[in-house]
mmCIF file of C-alpha atoms in Angstrom:
data_model
loop_
_atom_site.group_PDB
_atom_site.id
_atom_site.type_symbol
_atom_site.label_atom_id
_atom_site.label_comp_id
_atom_site.label_asym_id
_atom_site.label_seq_id
_atom_site.Cartn_x
_atom_site.Cartn_y
_atom_site.Cartn_z
ATOM 1 C CA MET A 1 30.033 -28.958 -4.184
ATOM 2 C CA LYS A 2 27.079 -30.846 -2.733
ATOM 3 C CA LYS A 3 24.124 -33.132 -4.808
ATOM 4 C CA VAL A 4 20.619 -30.607 -4.831
ATOM 5 C CA PHE A 5 19.261 -33.142 -7.826
ATOM 6 C CA GLY A 6 19.668 -36.561 -8.079
ATOM 7 C CA ARG A 7 17.857 -39.145 -9.311
ATOM 8 C CA THR A 8 15.854 -40.856 -6.492
ATOM 9 C CA ARG A 9 16.232 -44.719 -4.858
ATOM 10 C CA THR A 10 13.071 -45.554 -6.049
ATOM 11 C CA LEU A 11 13.170 -44.352 -9.851
ATOM 12 C CA ARG A 12 15.231 -47.009 -11.475
ATOM 13 C CA ASP A 13 18.514 -45.388 -14.015
ATOM 14 C CA THR A 14 17.355 -47.232 -16.983
ATOM 15 C CA HIS A 15 16.614 -46.167 -20.409
ATOM 16 C CA THR A 16 12.179 -45.172 -20.776
ATOM 17 C CA HIS A 17 10.025 -45.514 -23.830
ATOM 18 C CA TYR A 18 8.416 -42.291 -23.780
ATOM 19 C CA CYS A 19 8.695 -39.889 -26.385
ATOM 20 C CA PRO A 20 10.849 -37.057 -26.118
ATOM 21 C CA GLY A 21 9.213 -34.140 -23.866
ATOM 22 C CA CYS A 22 6.281 -37.011 -22.438
ATOM 23 C CA GLY A 23 4.985 -35.782 -19.197
ATOM 24 C CA HIS A 24 4.613 -39.053 -17.907
ATOM 25 C CA GLY A 25 8.559 -39.507 -17.197
ATOM 26 C CA ILE A 26 8.383 -36.075 -14.899
ATOM 27 C CA ALA A 27 5.284 -37.499 -13.382
ATOM 28 C CA HIS A 28 6.988 -41.289 -12.428
ATOM 29 C CA ARG A 29 9.648 -39.402 -10.689
ATOM 30 C CA LEU A 30 7.206 -37.527 -8.905
ATOM 31 C CA VAL A 31 5.778 -40.223 -7.511
ATOM 32 C CA ALA A 32 9.144 -41.965 -6.903
ATOM 33 C CA GLU A 33 10.479 -38.787 -5.160
ATOM 34 C CA VAL A 34 7.246 -38.611 -2.807
ATOM 35 C CA ILE A 35 7.619 -42.560 -2.009
ATOM 36 C CA ASP A 36 11.337 -42.105 -1.170
ATOM 37 C CA GLU A 37 10.356 -38.716 0.883
ATOM 38 C CA LEU A 38 7.759 -40.780 2.551
ATOM 39 C CA GLY A 39 9.479 -43.951 3.572
ATOM 40 C CA ILE A 40 6.986 -46.169 2.282
ATOM 41 C CA ARG A 41 8.963 -47.760 -0.412
ATOM 42 C CA GLU A 42 8.855 -51.128 1.561
ATOM 43 C CA ARG A 43 5.086 -51.413 1.001
ATOM 44 C CA THR A 44 3.927 -50.001 -1.802
ATOM 45 C CA ILE A 45 2.718 -51.465 -4.460
ATOM 46 C CA GLY A 46 1.922 -50.014 -7.738
ATOM 47 C CA VAL A 47 -0.795 -50.777 -10.734
ATOM 48 C CA ALA A 48 0.186 -50.300 -13.960
ATOM 49 C CA PRO A 49 -2.191 -49.435 -17.172
ATOM 50 C CA ILE A 50 -2.570 -50.392 -20.181
ATOM 51 C CA GLY A 51 -1.575 -47.117 -22.539
ATOM 52 C CA CYS A 52 1.958 -45.570 -22.839
ATOM 53 C CA ALA A 53 2.670 -45.949 -18.568
ATOM 54 C CA VAL A 54 2.160 -50.149 -19.645
ATOM 55 C CA LEU A 55 5.949 -50.211 -19.189
ATOM 56 C CA ALA A 56 6.330 -48.688 -15.637
ATOM 57 C CA TYR A 57 7.093 -51.406 -14.022
ATOM 58 C CA TYR A 58 10.613 -50.864 -15.673
ATOM 59 C CA TYR A 59 10.984 -47.769 -14.134
ATOM 60 C CA TRP A 60 10.013 -47.778 -10.459
ATOM 61 C CA ASP A 61 11.706 -50.348 -8.154
ATOM 62 C CA LEU A 62 8.912 -51.215 -6.086
ATOM 63 C CA ASP A 63 6.014 -54.378 -6.560
ATOM 64 C CA ILE A 64 4.249 -53.328 -9.330
ATOM 65 C CA CYS A 65 1.041 -55.805 -10.934
ATOM 66 C CA GLU A 66 -0.472 -54.839 -14.458
ATOM 67 C CA ALA A 67 -3.957 -54.999 -14.812
ATOM 68 C CA PRO A 68 -6.049 -55.340 -17.382
ATOM 69 C CA HIS A 69 -7.099 -52.255 -19.361
ATOM 70 C CA GLY A 70 -9.052 -49.952 -17.465
ATOM 71 C CA ARG A 71 -8.845 -52.711 -13.771
ATOM 72 C CA PRO A 72 -6.512 -50.993 -11.987
ATOM 73 C CA PRO A 73 -8.868 -49.698 -9.434
ATOM 74 C CA ALA A 74 -10.221 -52.998 -9.033
ATOM 75 C CA VAL A 75 -6.656 -54.949 -8.838
ATOM 76 C CA ALA A 76 -5.803 -52.180 -6.196
ATOM 77 C CA THR A 77 -8.929 -53.187 -4.354
ATOM 78 C CA GLY A 78 -8.199 -56.606 -4.175
ATOM 79 C CA MET A 79 -4.438 -56.596 -2.964
ATOM 80 C CA LYS A 80 -5.950 -53.441 -0.003
ATOM 81 C CA SER A 81 -8.234 -55.800 1.064
ATOM 82 C CA VAL A 82 -6.002 -58.991 1.700
ATOM 83 C CA ASN A 83 -2.923 -56.524 3.485
ATOM 84 C CA PRO A 84 -5.025 -52.796 4.300
ATOM 85 C CA LYS A 85 -0.932 -52.628 6.257
ATOM 86 C CA ASN A 86 -0.177 -52.045 2.113
ATOM 87 C CA ILE A 87 0.100 -48.309 0.088
ATOM 88 C CA VAL A 88 -1.305 -49.189 -3.172
ATOM 89 C CA PHE A 89 -1.538 -46.651 -5.806
ATOM 90 C CA THR A 90 -3.329 -47.197 -9.311
ATOM 91 C CA TYR A 91 -1.439 -45.215 -12.410
ATOM 92 C CA GLN A 92 -3.815 -44.380 -15.338
ATOM 93 C CA GLY A 93 -4.127 -42.406 -18.114
ATOM 94 C CA ASP A 94 -7.154 -41.050 -19.313
ATOM 95 C CA GLY A 95 -8.170 -43.568 -22.198
ATOM 96 C CA ASP A 96 -7.302 -45.966 -19.093
ATOM 97 C CA LEU A 97 -9.731 -44.623 -16.501
ATOM 98 C CA ALA A 98 -12.143 -41.888 -17.952
ATOM 99 C CA ALA A 99 -12.858 -44.639 -20.750
ATOM 100 C CA ILE A 100 -13.318 -48.184 -20.818
ATOM 101 C CA GLY A 101 -12.190 -48.384 -17.076
ATOM 102 C CA PHE A 102 -15.005 -45.744 -15.778
ATOM 103 C CA ASN A 103 -17.080 -48.081 -14.380
ATOM 104 C CA GLU A 104 -14.200 -49.411 -11.615
ATOM 105 C CA THR A 105 -13.131 -45.961 -11.237
ATOM 106 C CA ILE A 106 -16.682 -44.734 -9.823
ATOM 107 C CA HIS A 107 -17.108 -47.302 -7.705
ATOM 108 C CA THR A 108 -13.870 -48.201 -6.274
ATOM 109 C CA ALA A 109 -14.186 -44.055 -5.143
ATOM 110 C CA ASN A 110 -17.876 -44.459 -4.514
ATOM 111 C CA ARG A 111 -16.896 -47.846 -2.025
ATOM 112 C CA GLY A 112 -14.405 -45.553 -0.158
ATOM 113 C CA GLU A 113 -11.642 -47.691 -1.192
ATOM 114 C CA ASN A 114 -8.541 -46.646 0.845
ATOM 115 C CA ILE A 115 -6.371 -46.187 -2.094
ATOM 116 C CA THR A 116 -4.441 -43.659 -4.243
ATOM 117 C CA VAL A 117 -5.249 -43.444 -7.755
ATOM 118 C CA ILE A 118 -2.774 -41.062 -10.256
ATOM 119 C CA PHE A 119 -4.624 -40.285 -13.600
ATOM 120 C CA ILE A 120 -2.385 -38.880 -16.522
ATOM 121 C CA ASN A 121 -4.531 -36.576 -18.204
ATOM 122 C CA ASN A 122 -3.310 -35.922 -21.573
ATOM 123 C CA ALA A 123 -6.683 -35.210 -23.347
ATOM 124 C CA VAL A 124 -5.870 -38.258 -26.116
ATOM 125 C CA TYR A 125 -4.803 -42.380 -26.508
ATOM 126 C CA GLY A 126 -0.897 -42.263 -26.847
ATOM 127 C CA MET A 127 -0.061 -45.502 -26.919
ATOM 128 C CA THR A 128 -3.148 -46.679 -29.877
ATOM 129 C CA GLY A 129 -2.296 -43.642 -32.316
ATOM 130 C CA GLY A 130 -3.862 -40.297 -30.753
ATOM 131 C CA GLN A 131 -7.243 -41.306 -30.927
ATOM 132 C CA MET A 132 -10.161 -39.331 -29.629
ATOM 133 C CA ALA A 133 -10.191 -39.886 -25.738
ATOM 134 C CA PRO A 134 -12.881 -39.074 -23.330
ATOM 135 C CA THR A 135 -11.098 -36.200 -22.345
ATOM 136 C CA THR A 136 -10.039 -34.553 -25.510
ATOM 137 C CA LEU A 137 -11.253 -30.626 -26.096
ATOM 138 C CA CYS A 138 -13.197 -29.478 -27.773
ATOM 139 C CA GLY A 139 -11.844 -28.825 -31.152
ATOM 140 C CA GLN A 140 -8.829 -30.502 -30.430
ATOM 141 C CA VAL A 141 -7.855 -32.754 -33.644
ATOM 142 C CA THR A 142 -7.417 -36.437 -33.170
ATOM 143 C CA ALA A 143 -6.609 -39.269 -35.502
ATOM 144 C CA THR A 144 -10.185 -39.789 -34.844
ATOM 145 C CA THR A 145 -11.271 -36.096 -35.303
ATOM 146 C CA PRO A 146 -9.708 -34.774 -37.600
ATOM 147 C CA SER A 147 -11.823 -31.708 -38.386
ATOM 148 C CA GLY A 148 -11.926 -31.180 -34.608
ATOM 149 C CA ARG A 149 -13.937 -32.695 -31.929
ATOM 150 C CA ASN A 150 -17.821 -32.181 -32.676
ATOM 151 C CA VAL A 151 -19.889 -31.424 -29.338
ATOM 152 C CA LYS A 152 -22.636 -32.881 -30.245
ATOM 153 C CA ARG A 153 -21.550 -35.644 -32.042
ATOM 154 C CA TYR A 154 -18.947 -36.734 -29.720
ATOM 155 C CA GLY A 155 -19.914 -35.188 -26.145
ATOM 156 C CA HIS A 156 -17.946 -32.854 -24.338
ATOM 157 C CA PRO A 157 -14.531 -33.729 -22.408
ATOM 158 C CA ILE A 158 -15.161 -35.391 -18.921
ATOM 159 C CA HIS A 159 -14.115 -33.688 -15.632
ATOM 160 C CA VAL A 160 -13.086 -36.791 -13.801
ATOM 161 C CA ALA A 161 -11.733 -34.687 -10.743
ATOM 162 C CA GLU A 162 -14.797 -32.697 -10.022
ATOM 163 C CA LEU A 163 -17.325 -35.685 -10.911
ATOM 164 C CA LEU A 164 -15.505 -37.702 -8.309
ATOM 165 C CA ALA A 165 -15.323 -35.167 -5.470
ATOM 166 C CA ASN A 166 -19.161 -35.322 -5.024
ATOM 167 C CA LEU A 167 -19.060 -39.013 -4.115
ATOM 168 C CA PRO A 168 -18.608 -39.378 -0.323
ATOM 169 C CA GLY A 169 -15.929 -42.260 -0.418
ATOM 170 C CA VAL A 170 -13.959 -39.594 -1.965
ATOM 171 C CA SER A 171 -11.649 -37.677 0.417
ATOM 172 C CA PHE A 172 -8.630 -36.064 -1.554
ATOM 173 C CA SER A 173 -9.786 -35.049 -5.177
ATOM 174 C CA SER A 174 -6.940 -32.474 -7.318
ATOM 175 C CA ARG A 175 -6.455 -31.199 -10.386
ATOM 176 C CA VAL A 176 -2.675 -30.584 -11.246
ATOM 177 C CA ALA A 177 -1.005 -29.330 -14.428
ATOM 178 C CA LEU A 178 3.256 -30.548 -15.777
ATOM 179 C CA SER A 179 3.099 -26.879 -17.142
ATOM 180 C CA ASP A 180 5.584 -25.374 -15.662
ATOM 181 C CA ILE A 181 8.368 -25.773 -12.765
ATOM 182 C CA PRO A 182 5.941 -23.881 -10.129
ATOM 183 C CA ASN A 183 3.090 -25.840 -11.185
ATOM 184 C CA ILE A 184 4.718 -29.564 -10.944
ATOM 185 C CA MET A 185 6.266 -28.727 -7.474
ATOM 186 C CA LYS A 186 2.303 -28.115 -6.632
ATOM 187 C CA THR A 187 1.728 -31.757 -8.571
ATOM 188 C CA LYS A 188 4.734 -33.395 -6.170
ATOM 189 C CA GLN A 189 2.658 -31.558 -3.116
ATOM 190 C CA ALA A 190 -0.812 -32.951 -4.231
ATOM 191 C CA ILE A 191 0.892 -36.791 -5.158
ATOM 192 C CA LYS A 192 2.206 -36.136 -1.216
ATOM 193 C CA LYS A 193 -1.049 -35.576 -0.295
ATOM 194 C CA ALA A 194 -2.862 -38.255 -1.935
ATOM 195 C CA PHE A 195 -0.511 -40.805 0.008
ATOM 196 C CA GLN A 196 -0.564 -39.070 2.972
ATOM 197 C CA VAL A 197 -4.739 -39.362 3.453
ATOM 198 C CA GLN A 198 -4.484 -42.952 2.630
ATOM 199 C CA MET A 199 -1.556 -43.469 5.234
ATOM 200 C CA ASP A 200 -4.178 -42.210 7.348
ATOM 201 C CA GLY A 201 -6.752 -44.528 6.439
ATOM 202 C CA LYS A 202 -9.253 -42.157 5.201
ATOM 203 C CA GLY A 203 -10.147 -42.983 2.042
ATOM 204 C CA PHE A 204 -10.151 -42.639 -2.111
ATOM 205 C CA SER A 205 -7.572 -40.247 -3.129
ATOM 206 C CA ILE A 206 -7.164 -39.364 -6.818
ATOM 207 C CA VAL A 207 -4.610 -36.748 -8.400
ATOM 208 C CA GLU A 208 -5.602 -36.011 -12.031
ATOM 209 C CA ILE A 209 -2.528 -34.462 -13.763
ATOM 210 C CA LEU A 210 -2.674 -32.610 -17.009
ATOM 211 C CA SER A 211 0.271 -34.064 -18.777
ATOM 212 C CA PRO A 212 1.875 -33.396 -22.338
ATOM 213 C CA CYS A 213 2.026 -35.049 -25.111
ATOM 214 C CA PRO A 214 3.758 -33.620 -27.669
ATOM 215 C CA THR A 215 3.956 -36.538 -30.723
ATOM 216 C CA TYR A 216 0.015 -36.702 -30.622
ATOM 217 C CA TRP A 217 -0.938 -32.708 -30.244
ATOM 218 C CA ARG A 218 1.797 -32.645 -32.945
ATOM 219 C CA LYS A 219 3.701 -29.757 -31.298
ATOM 220 C CA THR A 220 7.190 -29.251 -29.860
ATOM 221 C CA PRO A 221 8.284 -30.157 -26.406
ATOM 222 C CA VAL A 222 8.007 -26.534 -25.400
ATOM 223 C CA GLU A 223 4.548 -25.834 -27.265
ATOM 224 C CA SER A 224 2.950 -28.467 -25.473
ATOM 225 C CA LEU A 225 3.695 -27.017 -22.116
ATOM 226 C CA LYS A 226 1.931 -24.002 -23.955
ATOM 227 C CA PHE A 227 -0.917 -25.549 -24.815
ATOM 228 C CA ILE A 228 -1.211 -26.814 -20.842
ATOM 229 C CA LYS A 229 -1.387 -23.330 -19.467
ATOM 230 C CA GLU A 230 -3.192 -21.269 -22.587
ATOM 231 C CA LYS A 231 -6.314 -24.112 -23.856
ATOM 232 C CA MET A 232 -6.056 -27.202 -21.595
ATOM 233 C CA VAL A 233 -6.393 -25.360 -18.446
ATOM 234 C CA LYS A 234 -9.547 -23.673 -19.364
ATOM 235 C CA THR A 235 -11.159 -26.823 -19.887
ATOM 236 C CA PHE A 236 -9.622 -28.481 -17.437
ATOM 237 C CA PRO A 237 -9.447 -25.814 -13.684
ATOM 238 C CA LEU A 238 -6.758 -26.463 -11.556
ATOM 239 C CA GLY A 239 -7.484 -26.826 -7.929
ATOM 240 C CA VAL A 240 -8.001 -28.787 -4.842
ATOM 241 C CA PHE A 241 -11.797 -30.347 -5.217
ATOM 242 C CA LYS A 242 -12.185 -31.814 -2.115
ATOM 243 C CA GLU A 243 -9.950 -32.673 0.646
ATOM 244 C CA CYS A 244 -11.382 -34.607 4.187
ATOM 245 C CA GLY A 245 -11.594 -31.467 6.644
ATOM 246 C CA LYS A 246 -11.436 -28.900 4.904
ATOM 247 C CA LYS A 247 -14.155 -26.925 3.332
ATOM 248 C CA MET B 1 28.173 -21.508 -7.446
ATOM 249 C CA GLY B 2 26.612 -24.248 -9.486
ATOM 250 C CA LYS B 3 27.155 -27.321 -11.761
ATOM 251 C CA VAL B 4 24.945 -29.622 -13.729
ATOM 252 C CA VAL B 5 25.748 -33.012 -15.304
ATOM 253 C CA ILE B 6 23.901 -34.010 -18.194
ATOM 254 C CA ASN B 7 23.732 -38.365 -18.581
ATOM 255 C CA SER B 8 24.151 -37.941 -22.447
ATOM 256 C CA ALA B 9 22.608 -41.776 -22.607
ATOM 257 C CA ARG B 10 19.190 -40.966 -21.259
ATOM 258 C CA CYS B 11 18.518 -37.327 -22.869
ATOM 259 C CA LYS B 12 16.209 -37.323 -25.617
ATOM 260 C CA GLY B 13 17.154 -33.883 -26.667
ATOM 261 C CA CYS B 14 13.121 -32.482 -25.433
ATOM 262 C CA GLY B 15 14.782 -28.996 -24.866
ATOM 263 C CA LEU B 16 12.415 -28.357 -21.780
ATOM 264 C CA CYS B 17 15.906 -27.657 -19.850
ATOM 265 C CA ILE B 18 17.420 -25.053 -22.464
ATOM 266 C CA GLU B 19 13.879 -23.694 -22.264
ATOM 267 C CA VAL B 20 13.306 -22.976 -18.448
ATOM 268 C CA CYS B 21 17.180 -22.296 -17.636
ATOM 269 C CA PRO B 22 16.989 -18.596 -16.045
ATOM 270 C CA LYS B 23 20.930 -17.988 -17.198
ATOM 271 C CA ASN B 24 21.435 -19.615 -20.387
ATOM 272 C CA VAL B 25 23.526 -22.184 -19.390
ATOM 273 C CA LEU B 26 22.362 -25.465 -21.519
ATOM 274 C CA VAL B 27 22.181 -25.243 -25.133
ATOM 275 C CA PRO B 28 21.398 -28.310 -28.111
ATOM 276 C CA SER B 29 24.705 -29.976 -29.249
ATOM 277 C CA SER B 30 25.340 -31.391 -32.537
ATOM 278 C CA LYS B 31 26.837 -34.694 -30.471
ATOM 279 C CA ASN B 32 24.594 -37.984 -31.110
ATOM 280 C CA ASN B 33 24.222 -40.713 -28.335
ATOM 281 C CA HIS B 34 23.762 -44.407 -29.015
ATOM 282 C CA LEU B 35 20.318 -43.492 -29.915
ATOM 283 C CA GLY B 36 21.027 -41.168 -32.358
ATOM 284 C CA ILE B 37 19.810 -38.140 -30.374
ATOM 285 C CA TYR B 38 21.120 -34.723 -30.198
ATOM 286 C CA VAL B 39 21.487 -34.307 -26.832
ATOM 287 C CA VAL B 40 21.698 -31.667 -24.782
ATOM 288 C CA GLU B 41 25.104 -30.060 -23.555
ATOM 289 C CA VAL B 42 26.159 -27.554 -21.426
ATOM 290 C CA LYS B 43 28.466 -24.506 -22.676
ATOM 291 C CA ASN B 44 28.307 -21.367 -20.560
ATOM 292 C CA LYS B 45 28.994 -23.559 -17.308
ATOM 293 C CA GLU B 46 30.408 -20.703 -14.959
ATOM 294 C CA GLU B 47 26.557 -18.801 -15.377
ATOM 295 C CA CYS B 48 24.591 -22.539 -13.605
ATOM 296 C CA ILE B 49 23.369 -20.965 -10.491
ATOM 297 C CA GLY B 50 22.213 -24.349 -8.964
ATOM 298 C CA CYS B 51 19.148 -23.727 -9.011
ATOM 299 C CA SER B 52 17.539 -26.972 -10.495
ATOM 300 C CA ARG B 53 14.980 -25.651 -12.924
ATOM 301 C CA CYS B 54 15.558 -27.944 -15.452
ATOM 302 C CA ALA B 55 16.766 -30.874 -13.730
ATOM 303 C CA ILE B 56 12.900 -30.270 -12.020
ATOM 304 C CA ILE B 57 11.544 -30.643 -15.858
ATOM 305 C CA CYS B 58 13.423 -33.023 -17.153
ATOM 306 C CA PRO B 59 11.081 -35.388 -18.447
ATOM 307 C CA ASP B 60 14.183 -38.633 -18.137
ATOM 308 C CA ALA B 61 15.662 -37.642 -14.743
ATOM 309 C CA ALA B 62 19.179 -37.060 -16.699
ATOM 310 C CA ILE B 63 20.144 -33.972 -15.401
ATOM 311 C CA GLU B 64 22.437 -34.040 -11.614
ATOM 312 C CA VAL B 65 23.263 -30.457 -9.998
ATOM 313 C CA TYR B 66 24.938 -29.464 -7.722
ATOM 314 C CA ARG B 67 26.161 -26.827 -5.729
#
């Protein structure tokens, strides 16, 4: 019998601290597989965020730099400027990218820095205890919105992929989901495309990944995937919002 | 046909693989791993078609598939 699926080289064989059913594990594996398929492991540098993925440097067998909360795009800009031959990507959550680090994100995208951003959108702050994030859905119950997110008081969820697609420096902007097998395969294709855009020197690329957080959605892992399919994609429609060279 | 091997030390028992398996090969077990988690086990071995769906959805890369 031939092995048809196994752990890829870039993904370290170690126990992760993520909760059962967390989407980070799937996203980590997809990023690792893409890096191995493109053969860029030796010249890739990742930037880990603050948030649940803060320990990502233990899980990828890559050079990884840890950045202060929200600042991975700024750190990545520096690393890419020093040695443009390196492939630099950031891996950020919604609290990191869309809240405290939105300034860095917008300006890095606007400058068209040739980096890749992997944005994990799970609609809550995971590491700090499930508080409301900028991407929390209308009416969603979190630790700080016990009666559901009230749009009048807290505003609307931020649509990062659409927002950044409007900037001229952005070459690739896409939203995908980890809700089922076909969507996981599409997520991998989107991540691959984003890395290829960077390798071709076309500019900023971002992949927004809708990811389950069973613990703070207070659902089972299986129910969480259904929540993405039924509720989350209504607020955050999937698709490619910008692709360089295509209309 | 196919064969799945589950690394019990990495399994967190989330059950996503059980949900996506088209042939009901995987079941929750009553065995604990070193973290005290009830891991998933392979029950209907001969039914496996090696489609890799369980491995693709596994958040902990705990499943290897042979065909």
